[in-house]
Amino acid sequence: MSFLVLENLRKSFGQIQVVKDFNMSINKGEFVSFLGPSGCGKTTVLRMIAGFETPSDGTITINGTNQTRLKTNQRNIGMVFQAYALFPNMNVFDNVAFGLKVAGKPKAEIESRVREMLKLISLDHLADRYPYQMSGGQQQRVALARALAPKPQVLLLDEPLSALDAKIRVSLREEIRQIQKQLGITTVFVTHDQEEALSISDRIVVMNAGRADQIGTPSEIYNRPATRFVASFVGTLNIIEATVIDPAANTVKVGDNTIILRESIGALKGGDKLSIALRPEAGSLSESARGDTALSGKVISSHFLGSVIRTKVDVGGNQISFDMFNSPDAVMPREGEMVTLRFNASDFLIVRE
């Protein structure tokens, strides 16, 4: 059942429209990530949900109640910012207790809830520390506990991991997801990092120029991108220019290679150009590899990346990258070598605008 509903949201700053007809329904307990490049409108949507920005048009509903014109402190929303935003003159206990004190909760209830939250984030032993005495990861956990302490209806996180180093980011995002599942709180997470979004989300909203280009599960977003932008932004994807041979048979030509697509070409006719896409991990050079389709071309380059070997092949003017797992006896393709890349026709995606 829909818990957080965004209908026809728009936001303009002067003549610049930064959010355009944004629509989405989020279920209770769902973890949704807004993913996109800087300036795409994802943080503006989050700030409208929080009440920091007022929509130019549209409505925001939480649990059946219209929130659009309510002040931030009337919405019962928890917010975690990129820069922690902890009070430097307060220790950990008082930072987490802040929202409860503002709400006028009894002292015993505050004590109990703060201890519960500190235990949840595994920092109950640091209750007397001040922010400057803690690492970035610890400070962000305190910020999370402070947001959760008043038992908000919705938790909003605005790129909370971007200021942390790579190793801490991975561990903390997993911790955030574990806590979210444990509490069952409806959560919206803003990020420009596709790996973050893919790894912890129930659904992802890929935003582009103020619009939701695609909304779907991580698997749907990665394996079946709906637009050229989603295809190019999420993961590494080869965009291959093909020429239609026989629309009725879904046959196209790439260089000197003729292939049959599984997906319908649609209204195109013979001779028309068509963009198709292929993930780097889809292909294999092994002659024993399972596959009903092949592309032959010349190796442009081959690079050792640790766990994988990434090779670029020229196929009829298209540079196609493919990955193969590293092994002690792996042989890297040589520059100038002619190779045949084998895969399944179902791995091809037709890229539509």
mmCIF file of C-alpha atoms in Angstrom:
data_model
loop_
_atom_site.group_PDB
_atom_site.id
_atom_site.type_symbol
_atom_site.label_atom_id
_atom_site.label_comp_id
_atom_site.label_asym_id
_atom_site.label_seq_id
_atom_site.Cartn_x
_atom_site.Cartn_y
_atom_site.Cartn_z
ATOM 1 C CA MET A 1 0.000 0.000 0.000
ATOM 2 C CA SER A 2 1.292 3.478 -0.933
ATOM 3 C CA PHE A 3 2.579 5.380 2.099
ATOM 4 C CA LEU A 4 4.475 8.310 0.579
ATOM 5 C CA VAL A 5 2.867 9.692 -2.584
ATOM 6 C CA LEU A 6 4.380 12.405 -4.793
ATOM 7 C CA GLU A 7 1.979 13.708 -7.411
ATOM 8 C CA ASN A 8 2.858 16.060 -10.276
ATOM 9 C CA LEU A 9 5.646 17.699 -8.287
ATOM 10 C CA ARG A 10 7.270 20.693 -9.908
ATOM 11 C CA LYS A 11 9.823 23.157 -8.624
ATOM 12 C CA SER A 12 11.130 26.285 -10.308
ATOM 13 C CA PHE A 13 13.739 28.763 -9.163
ATOM 14 C CA GLY A 14 12.935 31.877 -11.179
ATOM 15 C CA GLN A 15 12.762 30.847 -14.822
ATOM 16 C CA ILE A 16 14.629 27.588 -14.236
ATOM 17 C CA GLN A 17 12.460 24.505 -13.724
ATOM 18 C CA VAL A 18 14.531 21.984 -11.778
ATOM 19 C CA VAL A 19 11.812 19.367 -11.105
ATOM 20 C CA LYS A 20 9.263 18.563 -13.814
ATOM 21 C CA ASP A 21 6.080 16.526 -13.279
ATOM 22 C CA PHE A 22 7.594 14.103 -10.782
ATOM 23 C CA ASN A 23 5.254 11.259 -9.790
ATOM 24 C CA MET A 24 5.900 8.325 -7.478
ATOM 25 C CA SER A 25 4.245 6.134 -4.855
ATOM 26 C CA ILE A 26 6.446 4.595 -2.150
ATOM 27 C CA ASN A 27 5.229 1.718 0.008
ATOM 28 C CA LYS A 28 5.486 1.604 3.788
ATOM 29 C CA GLY A 29 8.859 0.205 4.828
ATOM 30 C CA GLU A 30 10.332 0.533 1.333
ATOM 31 C CA PHE A 31 13.891 1.728 0.698
ATOM 32 C CA VAL A 32 13.984 3.920 -2.420
ATOM 33 C CA SER A 33 17.077 5.616 -3.850
ATOM 34 C CA PHE A 34 17.070 8.713 -6.043
ATOM 35 C CA LEU A 35 20.035 8.271 -8.370
ATOM 36 C CA GLY A 36 21.419 10.763 -10.843
ATOM 37 C CA PRO A 37 24.168 13.268 -11.654
ATOM 38 C CA SER A 38 24.597 16.633 -9.962
ATOM 39 C CA GLY A 39 21.865 19.087 -10.910
ATOM 40 C CA CYS A 40 19.281 16.473 -11.936
ATOM 41 C CA GLY A 41 16.786 17.513 -9.219
ATOM 42 C CA LYS A 42 17.072 14.573 -6.831
ATOM 43 C CA THR A 43 18.022 16.626 -3.759
ATOM 44 C CA THR A 44 15.329 19.198 -4.572
ATOM 45 C CA VAL A 45 12.679 16.448 -4.500
ATOM 46 C CA LEU A 46 14.062 15.277 -1.143
ATOM 47 C CA ARG A 47 13.989 18.820 0.250
ATOM 48 C CA MET A 48 10.360 19.195 -0.863
ATOM 49 C CA ILE A 49 9.444 16.000 0.993
ATOM 50 C CA ALA A 50 11.241 17.352 4.077
ATOM 51 C CA GLY A 51 9.544 20.743 3.841
ATOM 52 C CA PHE A 52 12.731 22.736 3.230
ATOM 53 C CA GLU A 53 11.421 23.689 -0.215
ATOM 54 C CA THR A 54 7.827 24.408 -1.217
ATOM 55 C CA PRO A 55 6.663 22.810 -4.489
ATOM 56 C CA SER A 56 5.730 25.198 -7.280
ATOM 57 C CA ASP A 57 2.965 22.703 -8.039
ATOM 58 C CA GLY A 58 1.862 19.214 -7.009
ATOM 59 C CA THR A 59 1.173 17.424 -3.725
ATOM 60 C CA ILE A 60 3.069 15.364 -1.136
ATOM 61 C CA THR A 61 1.035 12.884 0.893
ATOM 62 C CA ILE A 62 2.294 10.751 3.798
ATOM 63 C CA ASN A 63 0.046 8.058 5.256
ATOM 64 C CA GLY A 64 -3.005 9.690 3.698
ATOM 65 C CA THR A 65 -2.283 13.200 5.000
ATOM 66 C CA ASN A 66 -1.420 16.060 2.643
ATOM 67 C CA GLN A 67 1.943 17.458 3.754
ATOM 68 C CA THR A 68 2.509 19.962 0.949
ATOM 69 C CA ARG A 69 1.954 23.147 2.956
ATOM 70 C CA LEU A 70 3.006 21.879 6.366
ATOM 71 C CA LYS A 71 6.158 23.212 8.015
ATOM 72 C CA THR A 72 9.136 20.907 8.427
ATOM 73 C CA ASN A 73 8.537 20.418 12.158
ATOM 74 C CA GLN A 74 4.943 19.349 11.468
ATOM 75 C CA ARG A 75 5.831 16.449 9.165
ATOM 76 C CA ASN A 76 7.446 13.926 11.533
ATOM 77 C CA ILE A 77 10.353 13.295 9.178
ATOM 78 C CA GLY A 78 13.929 12.300 10.048
ATOM 79 C CA MET A 79 16.721 13.839 7.980
ATOM 80 C CA VAL A 80 20.380 12.869 7.644
ATOM 81 C CA PHE A 81 22.628 15.324 5.820
ATOM 82 C CA GLN A 82 25.860 14.857 3.901
ATOM 83 C CA ALA A 83 27.824 17.052 6.352
ATOM 84 C CA TYR A 84 26.576 15.348 9.567
ATOM 85 C CA ALA A 85 25.228 18.680 10.990
ATOM 86 C CA LEU A 86 25.890 17.608 14.586
ATOM 87 C CA PHE A 87 25.933 20.237 17.324
ATOM 88 C CA PRO A 88 29.646 20.684 18.175
ATOM 89 C CA ASN A 89 28.929 21.900 21.736
ATOM 90 C CA MET A 90 26.884 18.788 22.595
ATOM 91 C CA ASN A 91 28.126 15.291 23.307
ATOM 92 C CA VAL A 92 26.775 12.221 21.508
ATOM 93 C CA PHE A 93 24.019 11.616 24.058
ATOM 94 C CA ASP A 94 22.715 15.184 23.862
ATOM 95 C CA ASN A 95 22.915 15.259 20.045
ATOM 96 C CA VAL A 96 20.735 12.153 19.809
ATOM 97 C CA ALA A 97 18.406 13.471 22.502
ATOM 98 C CA PHE A 98 17.928 16.867 20.850
ATOM 99 C CA GLY A 99 14.749 16.130 18.897
ATOM 100 C CA LEU A 100 13.158 14.377 21.856
ATOM 101 C CA LYS A 101 13.877 17.338 24.146
ATOM 102 C CA VAL A 102 12.393 19.773 21.608
ATOM 103 C CA ALA A 103 9.279 17.574 21.500
ATOM 104 C CA GLY A 104 9.008 17.851 25.303
ATOM 105 C CA LYS A 105 9.383 14.145 26.037
ATOM 106 C CA PRO A 106 9.795 13.056 29.690
ATOM 107 C CA LYS A 107 13.364 12.693 30.931
ATOM 108 C CA ALA A 108 13.037 8.950 31.549
ATOM 109 C CA GLU A 109 11.669 8.380 28.036
ATOM 110 C CA ILE A 110 14.513 10.429 26.530
ATOM 111 C CA GLU A 111 17.102 8.451 28.488
ATOM 112 C CA SER A 112 15.628 5.125 27.392
ATOM 113 C CA ARG A 113 15.229 6.084 23.721
ATOM 114 C CA VAL A 114 18.723 7.567 23.403
ATOM 115 C CA ARG A 115 20.298 4.457 24.952
ATOM 116 C CA GLU A 116 18.260 2.322 22.552
ATOM 117 C CA MET A 117 19.444 4.344 19.536
ATOM 118 C CA LEU A 118 23.099 4.326 20.612
ATOM 119 C CA LYS A 119 22.950 0.569 21.033
ATOM 120 C CA LEU A 120 21.363 0.280 17.582
ATOM 121 C CA ILE A 121 24.338 2.071 15.988
ATOM 122 C CA SER A 122 26.855 0.288 18.271
ATOM 123 C CA LEU A 123 28.131 3.524 19.823
ATOM 124 C CA ASP A 124 26.648 3.265 23.311
ATOM 125 C CA HIS A 125 30.205 3.293 24.730
ATOM 126 C CA LEU A 126 30.824 6.773 23.212
ATOM 127 C CA ALA A 127 27.829 8.612 24.684
ATOM 128 C CA ASP A 128 30.042 11.234 26.366
ATOM 129 C CA ARG A 129 32.221 11.973 23.333
ATOM 130 C CA TYR A 130 31.967 15.202 21.350
ATOM 131 C CA PRO A 131 31.795 15.269 17.518
ATOM 132 C CA TYR A 132 35.393 16.502 17.122
ATOM 133 C CA GLN A 133 36.580 13.437 19.048
ATOM 134 C CA MET A 134 34.987 11.022 16.541
ATOM 135 C CA SER A 135 35.681 9.759 13.029
ATOM 136 C CA GLY A 136 33.506 10.767 10.087
ATOM 137 C CA GLY A 137 31.818 7.379 10.034
ATOM 138 C CA GLN A 138 31.027 7.567 13.743
ATOM 139 C CA GLN A 139 29.626 11.087 13.372
ATOM 140 C CA GLN A 140 27.344 9.980 10.549
ATOM 141 C CA ARG A 141 26.055 7.100 12.675
ATOM 142 C CA VAL A 142 25.240 9.596 15.421
ATOM 143 C CA ALA A 143 23.424 11.762 12.864
ATOM 144 C CA LEU A 144 21.413 8.685 11.841
ATOM 145 C CA ALA A 145 20.538 7.898 15.466
ATOM 146 C CA ARG A 146 19.462 11.509 16.042
ATOM 147 C CA ALA A 147 17.160 11.352 12.989
ATOM 148 C CA LEU A 148 15.616 8.053 14.144
ATOM 149 C CA ALA A 149 15.197 8.887 17.829
ATOM 150 C CA PRO A 150 11.834 10.749 17.507
ATOM 151 C CA LYS A 151 10.364 7.750 15.579
ATOM 152 C CA PRO A 152 9.742 9.570 12.274
ATOM 153 C CA GLN A 153 7.263 8.359 9.662
ATOM 154 C CA VAL A 154 9.845 8.753 6.884
ATOM 155 C CA LEU A 155 13.653 8.800 6.912
ATOM 156 C CA LEU A 156 15.421 10.987 4.338
ATOM 157 C CA LEU A 157 19.142 10.679 3.628
ATOM 158 C CA ASP A 158 20.863 13.275 1.415
ATOM 159 C CA GLU A 159 24.095 11.725 0.104
ATOM 160 C CA PRO A 160 25.082 10.732 3.662
ATOM 161 C CA LEU A 161 28.163 8.751 2.630
ATOM 162 C CA SER A 162 29.830 11.009 0.069
ATOM 163 C CA ALA A 163 32.230 12.608 2.591
ATOM 164 C CA LEU A 164 33.582 9.243 3.770
ATOM 165 C CA ASP A 165 36.396 7.106 2.395
ATOM 166 C CA ALA A 166 35.541 4.110 0.207
ATOM 167 C CA LYS A 167 35.896 1.340 2.801
ATOM 168 C CA ILE A 168 33.811 3.160 5.421
ATOM 169 C CA ARG A 169 31.154 3.961 2.801
ATOM 170 C CA VAL A 170 30.614 0.292 2.013
ATOM 171 C CA SER A 171 30.329 -0.793 5.646
ATOM 172 C CA LEU A 172 28.100 2.134 6.643
ATOM 173 C CA ARG A 173 25.688 1.751 3.723
ATOM 174 C CA GLU A 174 25.207 -1.885 4.698
ATOM 175 C CA GLU A 175 24.645 -0.815 8.307
ATOM 176 C CA ILE A 176 22.077 1.807 7.242
ATOM 177 C CA ARG A 177 20.205 -0.796 5.212
ATOM 178 C CA GLN A 178 20.260 -3.296 8.091
ATOM 179 C CA ILE A 179 18.898 -0.693 10.539
ATOM 180 C CA GLN A 180 16.226 0.380 8.036
ATOM 181 C CA LYS A 181 15.044 -3.211 7.639
ATOM 182 C CA GLN A 182 15.094 -3.775 11.382
ATOM 183 C CA LEU A 183 12.941 -0.694 12.046
ATOM 184 C CA GLY A 184 10.793 -1.066 8.922
ATOM 185 C CA ILE A 185 10.944 2.672 8.289
ATOM 186 C CA THR A 186 10.056 4.140 4.882
ATOM 187 C CA THR A 187 13.308 5.572 3.523
ATOM 188 C CA VAL A 188 14.381 7.815 0.652
ATOM 189 C CA PHE A 189 18.119 7.864 -0.053
ATOM 190 C CA VAL A 190 19.746 10.367 -2.437
ATOM 191 C CA THR A 191 23.012 9.421 -4.125
ATOM 192 C CA HIS A 192 25.018 9.932 -7.305
ATOM 193 C CA ASP A 193 26.825 6.616 -6.712
ATOM 194 C CA GLN A 194 25.248 3.851 -8.776
ATOM 195 C CA GLU A 195 26.879 1.049 -6.777
ATOM 196 C CA GLU A 196 25.349 2.421 -3.574
ATOM 197 C CA ALA A 197 21.901 2.582 -5.124
ATOM 198 C CA LEU A 198 22.113 -0.869 -6.723
ATOM 199 C CA SER A 199 23.377 -2.566 -3.565
ATOM 200 C CA ILE A 200 20.870 -1.398 -0.939
ATOM 201 C CA SER A 201 17.640 -0.285 -2.634
ATOM 202 C CA ASP A 202 14.267 -1.941 -3.054
ATOM 203 C CA ARG A 203 13.668 0.412 -5.972
ATOM 204 C CA ILE A 204 15.690 3.090 -7.743
ATOM 205 C CA VAL A 205 14.552 6.318 -9.379
ATOM 206 C CA VAL A 206 17.024 7.351 -12.075
ATOM 207 C CA MET A 207 16.646 11.114 -12.489
ATOM 208 C CA ASN A 208 17.661 13.178 -15.484
ATOM 209 C CA ALA A 209 17.051 16.903 -16.002
ATOM 210 C CA GLY A 210 14.311 17.105 -13.382
ATOM 211 C CA ARG A 211 12.412 14.005 -14.465
ATOM 212 C CA ALA A 212 12.301 10.366 -13.436
ATOM 213 C CA ASP A 213 13.710 8.611 -16.506
ATOM 214 C CA GLN A 214 13.027 5.185 -15.006
ATOM 215 C CA ILE A 215 11.704 3.723 -11.753
ATOM 216 C CA GLY A 216 12.369 0.058 -11.040
ATOM 217 C CA THR A 217 14.171 -2.573 -9.013
ATOM 218 C CA PRO A 218 17.985 -2.587 -9.170
ATOM 219 C CA SER A 219 17.798 -5.589 -11.511
ATOM 220 C CA GLU A 220 15.328 -3.841 -13.831
ATOM 221 C CA ILE A 221 17.351 -0.635 -13.908
ATOM 222 C CA TYR A 222 20.589 -2.459 -14.665
ATOM 223 C CA ASN A 223 19.379 -5.189 -17.007
ATOM 224 C CA ARG A 224 16.530 -3.379 -18.780
ATOM 225 C CA PRO A 225 17.315 0.365 -18.980
ATOM 226 C CA ALA A 226 14.338 2.223 -20.438
ATOM 227 C CA THR A 227 16.195 5.172 -21.986
ATOM 228 C CA ARG A 228 19.569 5.967 -23.501
ATOM 229 C CA PHE A 229 20.406 8.077 -20.437
ATOM 230 C CA VAL A 230 19.700 5.240 -17.969
ATOM 231 C CA ALA A 231 21.650 2.829 -20.162
ATOM 232 C CA SER A 232 24.697 5.092 -20.189
ATOM 233 C CA PHE A 233 24.509 6.264 -16.550
ATOM 234 C CA VAL A 234 23.940 2.972 -14.705
ATOM 235 C CA GLY A 235 26.865 0.594 -15.049
ATOM 236 C CA THR A 236 29.113 0.249 -18.066
ATOM 237 C CA LEU A 237 27.224 -0.373 -21.283
ATOM 238 C CA ASN A 238 28.308 -0.682 -24.897
ATOM 239 C CA ILE A 239 26.128 1.386 -27.240
ATOM 240 C CA ILE A 240 26.409 -0.215 -30.679
ATOM 241 C CA GLU A 241 25.159 1.325 -33.905
ATOM 242 C CA ALA A 242 23.487 -1.266 -36.147
ATOM 243 C CA THR A 243 21.699 -1.174 -39.509
ATOM 244 C CA VAL A 244 18.289 -2.793 -39.916
ATOM 245 C CA ILE A 245 18.241 -5.538 -42.554
ATOM 246 C CA ASP A 246 14.848 -7.200 -42.152
ATOM 247 C CA PRO A 247 12.431 -5.621 -39.635
ATOM 248 C CA ALA A 248 10.015 -8.546 -39.784
ATOM 249 C CA ALA A 249 12.764 -10.954 -38.745
ATOM 250 C CA ASN A 250 14.402 -8.493 -36.281
ATOM 251 C CA THR A 251 17.646 -8.828 -38.240
ATOM 252 C CA VAL A 252 20.363 -6.169 -38.052
ATOM 253 C CA LYS A 253 23.953 -5.803 -39.175
ATOM 254 C CA VAL A 254 26.931 -4.692 -37.079
ATOM 255 C CA GLY A 255 30.013 -4.314 -39.269
ATOM 256 C CA ASP A 256 30.209 -7.567 -41.215
ATOM 257 C CA ASN A 257 28.158 -9.433 -38.588
ATOM 258 C CA THR A 258 24.477 -10.239 -39.031
ATOM 259 C CA ILE A 259 22.506 -10.838 -35.824
ATOM 260 C CA ILE A 260 18.901 -11.572 -34.919
ATOM 261 C CA LEU A 261 17.496 -9.586 -32.020
ATOM 262 C CA ARG A 262 15.006 -11.068 -29.569
ATOM 263 C CA GLU A 263 13.359 -7.709 -28.920
ATOM 264 C CA SER A 264 11.037 -6.351 -31.629
ATOM 265 C CA ILE A 265 12.592 -3.668 -33.823
ATOM 266 C CA GLY A 266 9.216 -1.957 -34.155
ATOM 267 C CA ALA A 267 8.298 0.431 -36.967
ATOM 268 C CA LEU A 268 11.780 0.764 -38.462
ATOM 269 C CA LYS A 269 12.452 -0.280 -42.060
ATOM 270 C CA GLY A 270 15.409 -1.795 -43.872
ATOM 271 C CA GLY A 271 18.422 0.517 -43.960
ATOM 272 C CA ASP A 272 17.405 2.462 -40.849
ATOM 273 C CA LYS A 273 19.948 2.929 -38.066
ATOM 274 C CA LEU A 274 19.307 1.376 -34.671
ATOM 275 C CA SER A 275 21.168 1.676 -31.363
ATOM 276 C CA ILE A 276 21.573 -1.541 -29.411
ATOM 277 C CA ALA A 277 23.376 -2.137 -26.133
ATOM 278 C CA LEU A 278 25.428 -4.912 -24.581
ATOM 279 C CA ARG A 279 26.859 -5.217 -21.062
ATOM 280 C CA PRO A 280 30.628 -5.903 -20.859
ATOM 281 C CA GLU A 281 30.077 -9.028 -18.750
ATOM 282 C CA ALA A 282 27.713 -10.637 -21.285
ATOM 283 C CA GLY A 283 30.350 -11.934 -23.716
ATOM 284 C CA SER A 284 33.024 -14.604 -23.713
ATOM 285 C CA LEU A 285 35.951 -15.477 -25.995
ATOM 286 C CA SER A 286 35.788 -19.139 -25.095
ATOM 287 C CA GLU A 287 34.849 -21.394 -28.022
ATOM 288 C CA SER A 288 32.928 -23.577 -25.582
ATOM 289 C CA ALA A 289 30.898 -20.636 -24.240
ATOM 290 C CA ARG A 290 27.139 -21.012 -24.444
ATOM 291 C CA GLY A 291 25.605 -18.511 -26.819
ATOM 292 C CA ASP A 292 23.561 -18.238 -29.986
ATOM 293 C CA THR A 293 25.216 -15.091 -31.353
ATOM 294 C CA ALA A 294 28.743 -13.902 -32.112
ATOM 295 C CA LEU A 295 30.558 -10.726 -33.123
ATOM 296 C CA SER A 296 34.027 -10.773 -34.680
ATOM 297 C CA GLY A 297 36.458 -7.889 -34.530
ATOM 298 C CA LYS A 298 39.988 -6.651 -33.850
ATOM 299 C CA VAL A 299 41.378 -6.105 -30.355
ATOM 300 C CA ILE A 300 42.123 -2.437 -29.667
ATOM 301 C CA SER A 301 43.380 -2.796 -26.101
ATOM 302 C CA SER A 302 43.372 -5.102 -23.114
ATOM 303 C CA HIS A 303 43.828 -4.038 -19.478
ATOM 304 C CA PHE A 304 44.383 -6.008 -16.285
ATOM 305 C CA LEU A 305 42.092 -4.619 -13.547
ATOM 306 C CA GLY A 306 42.693 -7.185 -10.812
ATOM 307 C CA SER A 307 39.554 -9.294 -10.619
ATOM 308 C CA VAL A 308 38.732 -8.750 -14.297
ATOM 309 C CA ILE A 309 40.478 -8.257 -17.626
ATOM 310 C CA ARG A 310 38.770 -5.580 -19.736
ATOM 311 C CA THR A 311 39.236 -5.721 -23.483
ATOM 312 C CA LYS A 312 38.098 -3.344 -26.224
ATOM 313 C CA VAL A 313 37.306 -4.732 -29.653
ATOM 314 C CA ASP A 314 36.569 -2.833 -32.877
ATOM 315 C CA VAL A 315 33.515 -4.300 -34.588
ATOM 316 C CA GLY A 316 32.540 -2.391 -37.718
ATOM 317 C CA GLY A 317 33.644 0.924 -36.224
ATOM 318 C CA ASN A 318 32.025 0.241 -32.848
ATOM 319 C CA GLN A 319 34.315 -0.014 -29.830
ATOM 320 C CA ILE A 320 32.905 -2.841 -27.705
ATOM 321 C CA SER A 321 34.267 -3.488 -24.211
ATOM 322 C CA PHE A 322 33.923 -6.853 -22.554
ATOM 323 C CA ASP A 323 35.108 -8.263 -19.237
ATOM 324 C CA MET A 324 36.385 -11.681 -18.307
ATOM 325 C CA PHE A 325 37.249 -12.875 -14.833
ATOM 326 C CA ASN A 326 40.918 -13.088 -13.989
ATOM 327 C CA SER A 327 42.481 -16.458 -13.236
ATOM 328 C CA PRO A 328 46.124 -17.555 -12.814
ATOM 329 C CA ASP A 329 46.145 -19.068 -16.311
ATOM 330 C CA ALA A 330 44.169 -16.308 -18.021
ATOM 331 C CA VAL A 331 45.633 -15.126 -21.347
ATOM 332 C CA MET A 332 45.084 -11.479 -22.172
ATOM 333 C CA PRO A 333 43.978 -10.811 -25.768
ATOM 334 C CA ARG A 334 46.711 -9.068 -27.756
ATOM 335 C CA GLU A 335 46.316 -5.741 -29.522
ATOM 336 C CA GLY A 336 45.585 -6.292 -33.233
ATOM 337 C CA GLU A 337 44.393 -9.872 -32.690
ATOM 338 C CA MET A 338 41.154 -10.958 -34.392
ATOM 339 C CA VAL A 339 38.715 -12.433 -31.861
ATOM 340 C CA THR A 340 35.139 -13.704 -31.753
ATOM 341 C CA LEU A 341 32.919 -12.596 -28.896
ATOM 342 C CA ARG A 342 30.131 -15.064 -28.083
ATOM 343 C CA PHE A 343 26.929 -14.270 -26.187
ATOM 344 C CA ASN A 344 23.163 -14.709 -26.291
ATOM 345 C CA ALA A 345 20.939 -12.578 -28.529
ATOM 346 C CA SER A 346 18.746 -11.953 -25.472
ATOM 347 C CA ASP A 347 21.661 -9.998 -23.958
ATOM 348 C CA PHE A 348 21.103 -7.240 -26.524
ATOM 349 C CA LEU A 349 18.904 -4.302 -25.587
ATOM 350 C CA ILE A 350 17.348 -1.905 -28.059
ATOM 351 C CA VAL A 351 18.153 1.578 -26.780
ATOM 352 C CA ARG A 352 15.280 3.988 -27.217
ATOM 353 C CA GLU A 353 15.423 7.714 -26.544
#
